[in-house]
Each structure stands twice: as C-alpha cells, then as structure tokens.
C-alpha cells in the first residue's frame, strides 16, 4: 500500500516521470562516459570534457520520435567535432576567436527557426565550443579530444536508447496514470473544501484551484503526446475526448461544491485570488444534512478514480459506481436544496466521465453488475465512440510559425549582448571571460521580452550566488578526491535536471555548485575564481538586458498585448464554432480548437510573469494582469464546456440543436472582437455591448411553447457566465461599455 501511494505521489508530482527520466538519462550518459574514459586511461581534463559533452548531447535533443532523435544525435557529432576544432584552432587568435564565437552564437540562436533539430544542433555547437574554452583545448590535443567526443556521443546514445529508453506509447501511458492520480487528488482537495471551517476556507479553496490547474496541465501534456503515442487517429481522438470530459466534469464539480458550500453562486475558481475574501458558509436547513451524503459520495468517487476499473462482479466498487451514475437521473437524486442537488448531478457526471476514461484506456469492462442507469451511461459512451470512429479526421494543418522575424531579432540581440559580454569579460579576466557570454546566452533562451529576460537574469544571479557558497563548502570537503567529486557532480546534475522545470533559481544553484567541483578537478579552484564566476554572471545578465532593451526591443506590455489578442481570437473561434454547432451548424473539430485556446492562454500566463513577479514595483499593473488572466481562465472554462457539450449533439437526446442560440452567441462574439480591437489599437472606438440575459434572448413568441425547447439549462448557464465574464474584461482593459442597441 505504501509503495502504491508513493508511486501515485511521484506520478502526480512529475507527470509522465519526465523530469525523473531526464535526470536519470543524463546522469546515466555521464556515468557511462566517465566509466569508459577511465578504462581507457583518460586524464582528468578529458574526463571533465567527456562529462560535459555527454550531458550536452543528452539534454539538447527534444524530438519525440526515437528515429528523429537518432538522426539528430548522429548529425550532432560532426557539428561537435567541427566546433571543437575551431575552438582549438582559434584559442591563440583572440580577435578571430571572439568574432567566430559571436557568429556561432548568432547561428545557434537563429537555427531555432528550423525546429527541434535546428535548436539541438545550434545548442551542441555552442556548448562544445564552450567546452573547448573550459578545458583549454589545443591543436595538438585534438585527436584525444575527438576520441572523447565520440565516446560521449556513443554513451549518450546508449543511455537514451538502452539504459533509460523512452517510447511515445510508454510516455503516454505514464501521463495517463498521472492524470488519474491528479484527478483523485483534485477530488481530495474538493473534500477538504467541503469540510473546511471559516478559518480554513482560503487554504482549502487554494488547494482546489491548484489541483484544477495541475489536472489541466496534465491534460495539455497528454494532448501533445497523443499523435505519437496511440496506434491510430481514432484512438487518439477517443482518448482526447475522454480526457477533456473528465477534466471539465471535475472542474464543474468544484464550482458546484463552492456554490453549495457558500450558499452563493460561484462562477469560477480562478477569480478567488490570494488575498481576496473567500465565500463563507452559513447554516442552511436541509443543506448541512445532505452534505454528509455528499461527503460520502466524494469519498466513493475518489475510490472509483483510484481503484482499477476491472473490478469483478459483485464487488462493493461496482455498487458504488452504480449509485454515483444513478445521480444522472432526476428520480435518483436525494432530497436536498437545489444547490446541493446540483452537486449530486455533478458527482454523477464526473463518475460517468471516469467510466468513459476507463473504457477508452483499458478497453471493455465487466457489465454483469450494471444497474439500468449504468447501462444507459455505457450506451451513451458507445454511441459517442461510434460517432468519433465514423468522423473524418482532418489532416493536421501546418501553421506558419512566423518564427523568421522573432528568431532573427533574438539572434541579433544575443550577438550584440555577447559582444558586450566578451569585451567586459576580458577586462574582468582574460582566461574566464566566457562565463559572461554563457550567462548572456542562457538568459535569452525561452524568453521573448525584456521583462522576461530581466526576471530570468535575476533568478540566475540568485542561484549563482547561492551555488558559489555551496561550491566553496563542497570543494573544501572533497579536496582532491577525484571520484568523490565526480559522484557529487552526478548528484548535482540529476538535481539540476529534476528541478529545472520547477525553479530556474534552483537549477542555477545546482549547476554553479557542480561547476565549483569541476574547477576543483581541474586544479583551478580558488575563492577568487568563484567570486569571478559571480562577477561574470552579473556582467552577462547586464549585457543581455542592455541588448534586449536597446536592440530591436520587445517590451513586455507589447508582447502581452499580442498574446492577449491571440487568446481573444481563439476564444472567439471556439465560442462561435460551439454555438454554431449547438444551433444546427455543421460539426467542427471543437476539442482541438479548445486546446489551441488553452495553449494560447498558457503562453499569455507565462508572458505576464514579469508583471506579476513579487519584485515588480508596479503593484496596480500586477493586480490588473492577474485579474485579467483570471477572467480569461474563466472564459476558457466555459468555452471548453460549450465545446464538449456541442460534441454530444449526435448522441444525447436531451441536447439538441436550437437555432435561437445563434442569436444569443452573436453578442458574445461581437464583444470579444471589440475587446481584441481595443487591445490591438488603443485608438479603436469599439465598445462592449450589454443587454438582456442570454436566457431571455431565447424567449419564444408562440404562447405555450416550451421556453428553451430541447436546449439544456447547462448550455444556457455557460453562455450566460461567458457573456458576463467577457463584459467584465472591459473594465480592466479600459474598453467602453455601451447599453443595448436600439
């Protein structure tokens, strides 16, 4: 039991075990390289060169397919040999060496426009040239270093394809397991929200919000691996659909719990930002008694998520499943206030999503103990599967990346910043000036605005200073014990790769501490060298910021505005397509459009980090950025829900097309377009229009006709909340709000 619990925790904290695999693969490559070189009698400088080269050859490659990885690794070896040769040839020609280094840096950054392979080859070329400077490569020593590089690349290949292999299908399987565990963790967080007292409400709400975000993160990761990890397109579509269903159902259940818990309507989890007052619960006759049953059913739902679906007939688990799925039918709902009955419905829908996910991932299940409600849920899922299998798969459309201009700009900026770093670094040290260049290079990786570079530079400096202190302690403890130092380097390298996606400061700390040990191995360690490391890092960050601010600058607000317009455009596309399909229009690939919206929102969230960072002095702008992103997350949730509902049209008799919805959705689309126009151009005179509720727009003019026809209340609620939230975006973005026309 403890082993299973530990495995679940690891799967949830590291979806797909991506960080663990990256760390183990890199450490395995380095350890194997050191072992082979030691058997060949290599010197310590050659051991250091081999360790760094094998690390670079391992982490530089990012392709998903193993065949593509092998090709890139094979191409990387001649690139590394050429870079090493030029580094040795130009080591005595200062001016020519500096000019070539700048040209190499420009090409390495510019090569990112050619995708993962171009990025990997550029990174290998730059880093191996750095290795030649670090170990002091000479022309006479090139033959031995050629052998070291060949060993390093072969060991990297062995680690990647034999020792720590990774197949697309295996990775997808681990991501599915992570999704299951994170879904169970979210249900646990919802249980804590249900039980939280007034003083615990903020923390419980934070747990639900974070659990929802982690589940969404895993869903996006699965989406990115479906094509390579599934046997055919139909299987990929089925898994995509079931993951989306489970994600939306779990998020909606959290909102329903919040509404029932507080006796107030809850439209979103994201708007309850840290520091904002959380809703408080009060006594409500009938509600508190029903909450005990809700608590029991949430525990049962969590058990249903965690336990294997292949439960044998007659087990308590099948009875639990039947009870929860029964809540999807009105006659099975327990007596309770309306808000609490909504929670029971949400539990039933989440149980149905879990059942669909199990069938999609594990195949047909035992049906001998099915209740009538469970049998009907299976029939619905089978009908949906048939629609997915029969649907034509559109070919994946290659979208123009538009990387020409951004890549060229980044290459020019890095070249200018590196030139400044070379000049300044030479003044600090004629032997180790390259540390300033390396820092300047690193702060530009995966950044696109001056603000992002400034924040990354700050984190780099903090990690470097702390790493220098750790390096002093470790170097003193290790002394001249070569293999003890290499063992510690392996530990630090693993920690570097395992923490890299979590904290850039921690990554910088571990890499700096490892560098201190490498200096010890090369007999060049001293306190002055580590202090120089900090000085060169400060210089590199300063040069990077100067280049970013003065050479073809991209201001943070300009980049966030561009990304905000993209998010609004994706939101408009998803909403318009979903409403059109709900109104009787032709079906479209709504889930893919919804994922495009999610990715655009993730890009915007990352770009606003400089604005929301604790060190920013602009508090008002920070609060505005956080509020706008929270509103957009709310819009994305309702748009995803509309898309998922629209795709149910062919199989659910309770959800059918209603042409009146097209009129209701038109105002939402026009308001989104007005906001996008204002963000793109401040001179725009577009205004957001308010008016009657979405439900009132569907009123029929024929007396006695059902108010909503066959359109479900849920569709109307999502449209209403989306309409309200879009109008809410107008105030922080300073878009005029007008009353209804005419």
XYZ file of C-alpha atoms in Angstrom:
742
model
C 0.000 0.000 0.000
C 2.787 2.411 0.925
C 4.616 1.598 -2.309
C 1.479 2.261 -4.356
C 0.891 5.529 -2.514
C 4.476 6.625 -3.132
C 4.153 5.719 -6.801
C 0.950 7.740 -7.072
C 2.558 10.753 -5.433
C 5.528 10.550 -7.776
C 3.246 10.230 -10.809
C 1.251 13.278 -9.703
C 4.248 15.466 -8.870
C 6.098 14.547 -12.076
C 3.514 13.769 -14.821
C 4.873 11.165 -17.189
C 8.001 10.995 -14.985
C 9.512 13.409 -17.492
C 11.806 15.126 -15.004
C 12.894 11.848 -13.423
C 13.637 10.302 -16.814
C 15.563 13.384 -17.986
C 17.685 13.404 -14.848
C 18.372 9.655 -14.907
C 19.134 9.657 -18.635
C 21.635 12.496 -18.308
C 23.300 11.010 -15.236
C 23.480 7.599 -16.934
C 25.121 9.142 -20.006
C 27.705 10.985 -17.883
C 28.429 7.985 -15.657
C 28.842 5.659 -18.643
C 31.135 8.174 -20.356
C 33.288 8.513 -17.251
C 33.490 4.735 -16.859
C 34.581 4.161 -20.457
C 37.104 7.000 -20.405
C 38.501 5.807 -17.076
C 39.024 2.327 -18.535
C 40.848 3.954 -21.445
C 43.111 5.822 -19.017
C 41.881 9.328 -19.835
C 43.219 12.313 -17.909
C 41.057 14.389 -15.591
C 40.613 17.240 -18.147
C 39.429 14.664 -20.675
C 37.048 13.208 -18.106
C 35.611 16.669 -17.500
C 35.285 17.323 -21.243
C 33.590 13.969 -21.769
C 31.160 14.530 -18.902
C 30.080 17.941 -20.219
C 29.854 16.715 -23.825
C 27.694 13.709 -22.916
C 25.430 15.963 -20.856
C 25.012 18.359 -23.784
C 24.398 15.527 -26.275
C 21.678 14.182 -23.991
C 19.703 17.267 -22.972
C 19.925 19.099 -26.312
C 17.716 16.595 -28.164
C 13.977 17.260 -27.779
C 12.295 15.338 -30.609
C 9.547 12.923 -29.609
C 10.191 10.145 -32.129
C 13.140 7.854 -31.476
C 14.152 7.789 -35.138
C 14.320 11.583 -35.232
C 16.356 11.578 -32.020
C 18.862 9.160 -33.561
C 19.264 11.312 -36.680
C 19.818 14.468 -34.638
C 22.355 12.716 -32.412
C 24.217 11.434 -35.477
C 24.279 14.936 -37.012
C 25.337 16.443 -33.694
C 28.669 14.566 -33.616
C 30.201 16.213 -36.735
C 28.855 19.559 -35.541
C 30.566 18.996 -32.178
C 33.835 17.917 -33.825
C 33.857 20.996 -36.045
C 33.081 23.294 -33.132
C 35.814 21.724 -31.003
C 38.346 22.018 -33.849
C 37.617 25.691 -34.414
C 37.796 26.344 -30.679
C 41.263 24.811 -30.508
C 42.493 26.479 -33.732
C 41.329 29.937 -32.619
C 42.428 29.633 -28.994
C 45.592 31.622 -29.678
C 43.942 34.145 -32.009
C 41.980 36.362 -29.664
C 40.248 38.665 -32.143
C 39.426 35.938 -34.668
C 38.228 33.660 -31.859
C 35.951 36.326 -30.430
C 34.466 37.162 -33.836
C 33.831 33.498 -34.561
C 32.250 32.992 -31.141
C 29.804 35.842 -31.811
C 28.995 34.402 -35.256
C 28.500 30.962 -33.717
C 26.138 32.391 -31.110
C 24.109 34.158 -33.809
C 23.818 30.958 -35.860
C 22.958 28.862 -32.794
C 20.039 31.127 -31.890
C 18.918 31.650 -35.478
C 18.816 27.876 -36.006
C 15.817 27.709 -33.645
C 13.618 28.677 -36.570
C 14.283 25.197 -38.029
C 12.515 23.424 -35.189
C 13.780 20.969 -32.594
C 16.609 19.665 -34.762
C 17.936 23.119 -35.565
C 17.716 24.088 -31.897
C 19.593 20.950 -30.820
C 22.398 21.332 -33.355
C 22.841 25.011 -32.507
C 22.978 24.196 -28.806
C 25.530 21.413 -29.361
C 27.730 23.686 -31.468
C 27.720 26.466 -28.885
C 28.191 24.264 -25.823
C 31.042 22.203 -27.302
C 32.869 25.410 -28.246
C 32.406 26.432 -24.626
C 33.874 23.064 -23.560
C 36.971 23.752 -25.667
C 37.449 27.024 -23.776
C 36.720 25.456 -20.404
C 39.326 22.657 -20.697
C 41.813 24.746 -22.702
C 41.757 22.667 -25.889
C 44.837 22.920 -28.126
C 45.560 21.776 -31.675
C 47.982 19.130 -30.501
C 45.392 17.711 -28.137
C 42.611 17.474 -30.732
C 42.994 13.759 -31.613
C 42.467 12.730 -27.997
C 39.536 15.133 -27.623
C 37.987 13.746 -30.821
C 38.013 10.348 -29.169
C 36.457 11.819 -26.013
C 33.624 13.373 -28.037
C 32.957 10.121 -29.894
C 32.792 8.219 -26.610
C 30.493 10.878 -25.114
C 28.041 10.738 -28.023
C 28.034 6.935 -28.111
C 27.381 6.790 -24.365
C 24.632 9.380 -24.744
C 23.019 7.176 -27.404
C 23.333 4.125 -25.155
C 21.706 5.965 -22.245
C 18.900 7.285 -24.437
C 18.031 4.123 -26.343
C 19.146 1.305 -23.991
C 19.621 2.330 -20.349
C 16.767 4.828 -19.923
C 14.627 4.318 -23.035
C 11.518 6.318 -23.675
C 8.849 5.285 -26.163
C 5.936 7.539 -27.136
C 3.407 4.909 -26.078
C 5.134 4.335 -22.736
C 5.299 8.049 -22.012
C 1.632 8.487 -22.880
C 0.768 5.610 -20.554
C 2.603 7.325 -17.688
C 0.866 10.603 -18.457
C -2.497 8.833 -18.301
C -1.562 7.450 -14.907
C -0.570 10.946 -13.771
C -3.939 12.280 -14.956
C -5.751 9.610 -12.942
C -3.780 10.401 -9.783
C -4.171 14.146 -10.186
C -7.899 13.685 -10.702
C -8.047 11.761 -7.411
C -6.015 14.499 -5.713
C -8.449 17.114 -7.001
C -11.383 15.158 -5.523
C -9.461 15.022 -2.216
C -8.992 18.798 -2.355
C -12.718 19.194 -3.003
C -13.399 17.085 0.086
C -11.207 19.444 2.122
C -13.172 22.372 0.713
C -16.371 20.694 1.843
C -15.072 20.222 5.394
C -13.167 23.493 5.773
C -14.094 25.816 8.607
C -14.197 29.605 8.204
C -10.511 29.996 9.055
C -9.521 27.152 6.681
C -11.604 28.243 3.715
C -8.895 30.240 1.941
C -6.394 27.401 2.127
C -8.951 24.818 1.003
C -10.002 26.959 -1.940
C -6.353 27.412 -2.885
C -5.940 23.621 -2.869
C -8.899 23.146 -5.224
C -7.637 25.886 -7.515
C -4.134 24.397 -7.667
C -5.483 20.871 -8.141
C -7.608 22.044 -11.064
C -4.614 23.788 -12.643
C -2.423 20.678 -12.256
C -5.104 18.484 -13.823
C -5.377 20.904 -16.727
C -1.581 20.908 -17.143
C -1.547 17.118 -17.405
C -4.409 17.164 -19.925
C -2.370 19.526 -22.122
C 0.681 17.264 -21.838
C -1.411 14.274 -22.924
C -2.734 16.277 -25.839
C 0.821 16.950 -27.008
C 1.726 13.240 -26.953
C -1.414 11.659 -28.409
C -0.359 11.555 -32.046
C 2.900 9.682 -31.387
C 1.643 7.535 -28.515
C -1.540 5.996 -29.956
C -1.984 3.365 -32.625
C -4.290 5.367 -34.895
C -6.074 8.689 -35.223
C -9.410 7.332 -33.981
C -7.809 6.074 -30.753
C -6.149 9.457 -30.261
C -9.455 11.261 -30.742
C -11.184 8.959 -28.269
C -8.570 9.486 -25.555
C -8.592 13.227 -26.201
C -12.349 13.330 -25.812
C -12.414 11.287 -22.617
C -9.638 13.326 -21.006
C -11.488 16.530 -21.865
C -14.738 15.137 -20.435
C -13.076 14.164 -17.152
C -11.270 17.492 -16.838
C -14.396 19.580 -17.451
C -16.581 17.415 -15.200
C -14.090 17.663 -12.314
C -13.728 21.423 -12.698
C -17.503 21.870 -12.802
C -17.882 19.701 -9.691
C -15.544 22.068 -7.851
C -17.687 25.058 -8.820
C -20.876 23.294 -7.736
C -19.298 22.409 -4.386
C -18.233 26.004 -3.885
C -21.768 27.180 -4.630
C -23.310 24.663 -2.220
C -20.655 25.311 0.421
C -21.172 29.079 0.433
C -24.878 29.244 -0.470
C -23.814 31.720 -3.162
C -23.371 31.315 -6.897
C -19.766 30.518 -7.880
C -18.807 31.281 -11.482
C -15.135 30.425 -11.306
C -12.374 29.161 -9.091
C -9.686 31.398 -10.558
C -11.178 34.737 -9.519
C -10.620 33.928 -5.849
C -7.060 35.193 -5.946
C -4.752 35.125 -2.917
C -5.805 37.857 -0.549
C -9.365 38.060 -1.862
C -12.104 37.089 0.587
C -13.336 33.553 0.068
C -17.066 32.837 0.305
C -18.246 31.859 3.774
C -20.773 29.221 4.583
C -23.779 29.762 6.766
C -26.303 27.420 8.266
C -28.981 26.335 5.846
C -31.795 23.955 6.800
C -31.570 20.722 4.863
C -28.246 21.574 3.295
C -25.974 20.505 6.116
C -27.766 17.171 6.470
C -27.346 16.469 2.744
C -23.679 17.446 2.903
C -22.919 14.296 4.904
C -24.109 12.244 1.942
C -22.116 14.453 -0.445
C -19.021 13.774 1.644
C -19.605 10.017 1.448
C -20.141 10.185 -2.313
C -16.988 12.234 -2.859
C -15.030 9.587 -0.978
C -16.652 6.978 -3.198
C -15.799 8.981 -6.325
C -12.168 9.211 -5.241
C -12.115 5.446 -4.705
C -13.636 4.948 -8.146
C -10.862 7.033 -9.701
C -8.025 5.290 -7.865
C -9.119 1.647 -7.986
C -8.692 -0.411 -11.178
C -11.761 -0.394 -13.387
C -11.638 -4.153 -13.911
C -13.483 -4.767 -10.657
C -15.061 -8.196 -10.543
C -18.808 -8.581 -10.421
C -20.451 -8.472 -7.041
C -17.864 -6.156 -5.536
C -18.684 -3.086 -3.478
C -16.928 -0.967 -6.085
C -19.469 -1.799 -8.774
C -22.261 -0.900 -6.353
C -20.573 2.433 -5.667
C -20.251 3.077 -9.392
C -23.931 2.260 -9.954
C -25.037 4.610 -7.168
C -22.977 7.541 -8.425
C -24.045 7.084 -12.041
C -27.650 6.955 -10.837
C -27.414 10.636 -9.895
C -27.521 11.459 -13.597
C -31.253 10.692 -13.484
C -33.574 13.073 -11.649
C -35.580 10.384 -9.867
C -32.439 9.117 -8.096
C -31.383 12.454 -6.626
C -31.547 12.569 -2.805
C -33.809 15.214 -1.206
C -31.714 18.359 -0.727
C -31.675 22.078 -1.527
C -31.226 22.854 -5.262
C -27.546 23.828 -4.903
C -26.732 20.533 -3.198
C -28.738 18.557 -5.744
C -26.546 20.182 -8.390
C -23.551 18.710 -6.555
C -25.064 15.226 -6.771
C -25.623 15.759 -10.503
C -22.002 16.885 -10.818
C -20.802 13.757 -8.993
C -22.838 11.625 -11.389
C -21.387 13.382 -14.433
C -17.849 13.025 -13.078
C -18.427 9.314 -12.418
C -19.642 8.975 -15.995
C -16.500 10.749 -17.246
C -14.332 8.383 -15.170
C -16.157 5.399 -16.673
C -15.597 6.737 -20.190
C -11.923 7.341 -19.470
C -11.510 3.788 -18.161
C -13.167 2.284 -21.247
C -11.040 4.412 -23.592
C -7.789 3.497 -21.837
C -8.404 -0.086 -20.706
C -10.979 -1.395 -23.159
C -14.391 -3.015 -22.416
C -15.253 -3.582 -18.757
C -17.315 -6.165 -16.880
C -21.000 -5.250 -17.253
C -22.601 -8.051 -15.236
C -23.387 -5.838 -12.215
C -24.606 -2.795 -14.161
C -27.704 -1.017 -12.918
C -30.103 0.446 -15.518
C -28.509 3.883 -15.023
C -25.022 2.462 -15.574
C -26.174 0.579 -18.665
C -27.610 3.801 -20.113
C -24.321 5.604 -19.430
C -22.443 2.846 -21.282
C -24.851 3.127 -24.207
C -24.217 6.870 -24.403
C -20.470 6.321 -24.345
C -20.707 3.645 -27.055
C -22.775 5.974 -29.229
C -20.207 8.752 -28.798
C -17.392 6.345 -29.633
C -19.184 5.329 -32.816
C -19.508 8.972 -33.856
C -15.803 9.539 -33.202
C -14.821 6.434 -35.187
C -17.047 7.391 -38.111
C -15.965 11.003 -38.261
C -13.459 12.031 -40.874
C -10.145 13.079 -39.470
C -8.936 16.294 -40.937
C -5.292 16.319 -41.855
C -3.170 18.219 -39.455
C -2.700 21.681 -40.811
C 0.751 23.118 -40.621
C 0.507 26.610 -39.308
C 3.040 29.178 -40.244
C 5.113 29.660 -37.155
C 6.161 33.164 -38.029
C 9.496 32.481 -36.384
C 11.551 34.280 -39.029
C 11.286 37.731 -37.524
C 11.404 36.755 -33.805
C 14.281 34.332 -34.359
C 16.322 36.851 -36.315
C 15.670 39.502 -33.680
C 16.718 37.166 -30.869
C 19.863 36.150 -32.767
C 20.852 39.787 -33.291
C 20.139 40.620 -29.651
C 22.213 37.692 -28.368
C 25.062 38.518 -30.742
C 25.151 42.136 -29.566
C 24.830 41.153 -25.903
C 27.552 38.520 -26.268
C 29.872 41.034 -27.936
C 29.435 43.351 -24.970
C 29.975 40.403 -22.609
C 33.201 39.425 -24.396
C 34.607 42.941 -24.130
C 33.576 43.340 -20.495
C 34.614 39.790 -19.624
C 38.107 40.360 -20.992
C 38.506 43.253 -18.568
C 37.475 41.037 -15.655
C 39.502 38.001 -16.706
C 41.377 37.168 -19.892
C 41.047 33.439 -19.097
C 37.407 33.081 -17.991
C 35.577 35.800 -19.889
C 33.377 33.106 -21.491
C 31.268 32.826 -18.315
C 29.771 36.238 -19.062
C 28.958 35.105 -22.604
C 27.384 31.878 -21.347
C 25.166 33.784 -18.915
C 24.105 36.241 -21.629
C 23.225 33.290 -23.885
C 21.268 31.473 -21.198
C 19.075 34.422 -20.175
C 17.854 34.670 -23.781
C 16.787 31.004 -24.006
C 12.986 30.600 -23.904
C 12.418 34.321 -23.335
C 10.706 36.745 -25.683
C 10.554 40.143 -23.936
C 12.770 42.464 -21.940
C 10.791 41.790 -18.775
C 11.183 38.016 -19.101
C 14.944 38.433 -19.584
C 15.178 40.686 -16.529
C 13.322 38.199 -14.302
C 15.326 35.252 -15.616
C 18.566 37.181 -15.087
C 17.582 37.963 -11.501
C 16.873 34.294 -10.819
C 20.126 33.283 -12.489
C 22.113 35.631 -10.262
C 20.398 34.473 -7.094
C 21.026 30.821 -7.928
C 24.636 31.553 -8.882
C 25.423 33.361 -5.626
C 23.931 30.549 -3.553
C 25.682 27.971 -5.730
C 29.037 29.664 -5.215
C 28.582 29.394 -1.450
C 27.679 25.715 -1.798
C 30.642 25.193 -4.137
C 33.013 26.583 -1.520
C 31.740 24.100 1.050
C 31.758 21.121 -1.333
C 35.193 21.886 -2.754
C 36.641 22.076 0.733
C 35.023 18.799 1.721
C 36.061 16.902 -1.408
C 39.642 18.123 -1.658
C 41.494 16.151 -4.346
C 39.332 13.029 -4.226
C 38.566 12.819 -7.951
C 35.871 10.142 -7.992
C 34.124 11.550 -4.929
C 33.917 14.872 -6.754
C 32.556 13.189 -9.893
C 29.956 11.333 -7.801
C 28.803 14.628 -6.293
C 28.710 16.171 -9.777
C 26.357 13.374 -10.883
C 24.077 14.079 -7.919
C 24.063 17.801 -8.679
C 23.405 17.202 -12.386
C 20.433 14.992 -11.555
C 19.082 17.648 -9.178
C 19.609 20.294 -11.850
C 17.523 18.463 -14.437
C 14.867 17.345 -11.956
C 14.265 20.873 -10.663
C 14.733 22.777 -13.948
C 11.003 22.936 -14.891
C 10.088 23.886 -11.309
C 12.589 26.599 -10.415
C 15.200 28.318 -12.543
C 16.867 29.571 -9.363
C 17.340 26.018 -8.062
C 18.677 24.870 -11.414
C 21.230 27.707 -11.417
C 22.192 26.802 -7.851
C 22.933 23.164 -8.697
C 24.817 23.908 -11.911
C 27.004 26.506 -10.158
C 27.798 24.104 -7.331
C 28.738 21.464 -9.919
C 30.996 23.952 -11.713
C 32.819 24.587 -8.445
C 33.593 20.866 -8.207
C 34.770 20.773 -11.832
C 37.175 23.608 -11.103
C 38.465 21.551 -8.197
C 39.068 18.595 -10.512
C 40.954 20.828 -12.957
C 43.082 22.184 -10.101
C 41.944 25.715 -10.868
C 39.679 26.137 -7.854
C 40.041 29.137 -5.580
C 37.760 31.546 -3.812
C 38.720 34.256 -6.274
C 37.638 32.028 -9.189
C 34.159 31.537 -7.702
C 33.840 35.252 -6.941
C 34.842 35.898 -10.548
C 32.049 33.499 -11.567
C 29.526 35.768 -9.824
C 31.040 38.900 -11.374
C 30.959 37.395 -14.857
C 27.326 36.320 -14.299
C 26.355 39.853 -13.257
C 28.078 41.185 -16.360
C 26.375 38.632 -18.617
C 22.921 39.467 -17.243
C 23.584 43.195 -17.604
C 24.743 42.786 -21.205
C 21.712 40.658 -22.007
C 19.292 43.189 -20.532
C 21.023 46.076 -22.322
C 20.877 44.263 -25.655
C 17.235 43.318 -25.141
C 16.292 46.873 -24.173
C 18.204 48.695 -26.944
C 18.435 46.305 -29.903
C 15.099 45.571 -31.595
C 13.383 45.605 -28.181
C 10.148 43.782 -27.424
C 8.509 45.430 -24.440
C 6.650 43.165 -22.047
C 3.375 45.060 -22.422
C 3.578 44.819 -26.214
C 4.177 41.079 -26.080
C 1.394 40.505 -23.560
C -0.972 42.593 -25.679
C -0.152 40.499 -28.750
C -0.717 37.295 -26.822
C -3.912 38.685 -25.292
C -5.274 39.373 -28.767
C -4.383 35.792 -29.740
C -6.235 34.422 -26.701
C -9.298 36.517 -27.536
C -9.229 35.337 -31.146
C -9.030 31.690 -30.051
C -11.823 32.282 -27.539
C -13.990 33.784 -30.271
C -13.268 30.855 -32.608
C -14.167 28.215 -30.020
C -17.299 30.019 -28.846
C -18.543 30.764 -32.349
C -17.950 27.190 -33.533
C -19.604 25.676 -30.456
C -22.644 27.971 -30.627
C -22.945 27.368 -34.364
C -22.926 23.605 -33.819
C -25.427 23.902 -30.963
C -27.587 25.975 -33.306
C -27.617 23.313 -36.005
C -24.471 24.170 -37.953
C -22.023 21.708 -39.444
C -19.760 19.886 -36.968
C -16.173 21.038 -36.466
C -13.141 19.813 -34.540
C -14.055 21.676 -31.360
C -11.727 19.917 -28.933
C -8.655 20.815 -30.975
C -9.818 24.425 -31.101
C -10.333 24.367 -27.338
C -6.784 23.083 -26.842
C -5.470 25.872 -29.082
C -7.219 28.289 -26.735
C -5.649 26.589 -23.716
C -2.170 26.809 -25.257
C -2.617 30.477 -26.125
C -3.730 31.150 -22.548
C -0.709 29.257 -21.197
C 1.584 31.419 -23.356
C -0.089 34.575 -22.035
C 0.173 33.369 -18.446
C 3.918 32.771 -18.905
C 4.430 36.163 -20.561
C 2.744 38.009 -17.674
C 5.124 36.553 -15.077
C 7.391 39.641 -15.187
C 4.303 41.774 -14.457
C 3.138 39.569 -11.586
C 6.553 38.826 -10.074
C 6.866 39.797 -6.375
C 9.765 42.178 -7.122
C 7.781 44.299 -9.563
C 7.266 47.846 -8.253
C 4.106 48.375 -10.338
C 1.538 46.932 -7.936
C -1.529 48.213 -9.781
C -0.384 46.714 -13.082
C 0.418 43.444 -11.324
C -3.099 43.212 -9.870
C -4.627 44.098 -13.245
C -2.610 41.414 -15.055
C -3.602 38.764 -12.527
C -7.255 39.783 -12.688
C -7.342 39.740 -16.499
C -5.703 36.294 -16.660
C -8.196 35.011 -14.073
C -11.123 36.315 -16.130
C -9.693 34.699 -19.261
C -9.311 31.379 -17.426
C -12.987 31.633 -16.525
C -13.875 32.313 -20.167
C -11.752 29.355 -21.275
C -13.530 27.037 -18.820
C -16.983 27.975 -20.106
C -15.803 27.816 -23.745
C -14.367 24.315 -23.161
C -17.633 23.248 -21.585
C -19.626 24.588 -24.540
C -17.330 22.766 -26.957
C -17.687 19.489 -25.050
C -21.482 19.863 -24.912
C -21.696 20.679 -28.625
C -19.868 17.470 -29.476
C -22.544 15.495 -27.598
C -25.283 16.565 -30.034
C -25.287 13.372 -32.139
C -25.693 11.063 -29.135
C -27.630 12.831 -26.372
C -31.390 13.180 -26.836
C -31.504 15.852 -24.111
C -29.102 18.101 -26.058
C -30.330 19.078 -29.486
C -29.730 21.974 -31.847
C -31.668 25.181 -31.195
C -31.315 27.870 -33.905
C -32.104 30.619 -31.380
C -28.718 30.070 -29.743
C -27.015 31.672 -32.743
C -28.612 34.995 -31.841
C -27.584 34.602 -28.211
C -23.976 33.881 -29.144
C -23.677 36.755 -31.600
C -23.401 39.363 -28.837
C -20.628 37.414 -27.122
C -18.632 37.209 -30.343
C -19.054 40.910 -31.074
C -17.950 41.834 -27.554
C -14.845 39.641 -27.790
C -13.988 41.256 -31.125
C -14.450 44.733 -29.622
C -12.082 43.965 -26.753
C -9.499 42.475 -29.130
C -9.685 45.574 -31.346
C -9.144 47.886 -28.375
C -6.175 45.851 -27.093
C -4.599 45.779 -30.565
C -5.139 49.506 -31.175
C -5.827 51.976 -28.380
C -7.401 54.363 -30.909
C -10.186 51.881 -31.616
C -13.666 53.184 -30.824
C -15.180 49.715 -30.434
C -17.343 49.260 -27.340
C -18.719 46.294 -25.428
C -22.497 45.949 -25.571
C -24.617 44.876 -22.626
C -28.215 43.803 -22.748
C -30.764 41.284 -21.530
C -29.708 37.927 -20.191
C -28.812 35.145 -22.611
C -31.827 33.134 -21.467
C -34.196 35.992 -22.312
C -32.878 36.062 -25.872
C -34.279 32.575 -26.327
C -37.829 33.522 -25.343
C -40.362 32.202 -27.831
C -43.067 34.362 -29.332
C -45.536 31.471 -29.554
C -47.622 31.118 -26.371
C -47.459 27.712 -24.737
C -44.196 26.723 -26.417
C -41.532 25.390 -24.024
C -39.188 28.188 -23.086
C -35.937 26.537 -24.085
C -37.081 23.783 -26.390
C -34.505 20.996 -26.284
C -31.527 23.138 -25.273
C -30.252 22.176 -21.844
C -30.020 24.572 -18.938
C -26.320 23.850 -18.732
C -25.687 25.354 -22.172
C -27.542 28.490 -21.153
C -25.615 28.772 -17.899
C -22.276 28.523 -19.669
C -23.338 31.105 -22.253
C -24.612 33.444 -19.537
C -21.418 33.174 -17.477
C -19.288 33.626 -20.592
C -21.275 36.719 -21.551
C -20.899 38.206 -18.063
C -17.182 37.466 -17.889
C -16.450 38.917 -21.313
C -18.218 42.125 -20.289
C -16.192 42.015 -17.067
C -12.991 42.113 -19.134
C -13.917 45.553 -20.448
C -13.209 47.437 -17.209
C -9.603 46.365 -16.525
C -8.779 46.668 -20.238
C -10.410 50.130 -20.430
C -12.900 49.208 -23.146
C -16.062 51.383 -23.211
C -19.286 49.635 -22.195
C -22.451 50.619 -24.023
C -26.055 49.708 -23.374
C -28.166 47.566 -25.684
C -28.739 48.857 -29.197
C -31.857 50.483 -30.369
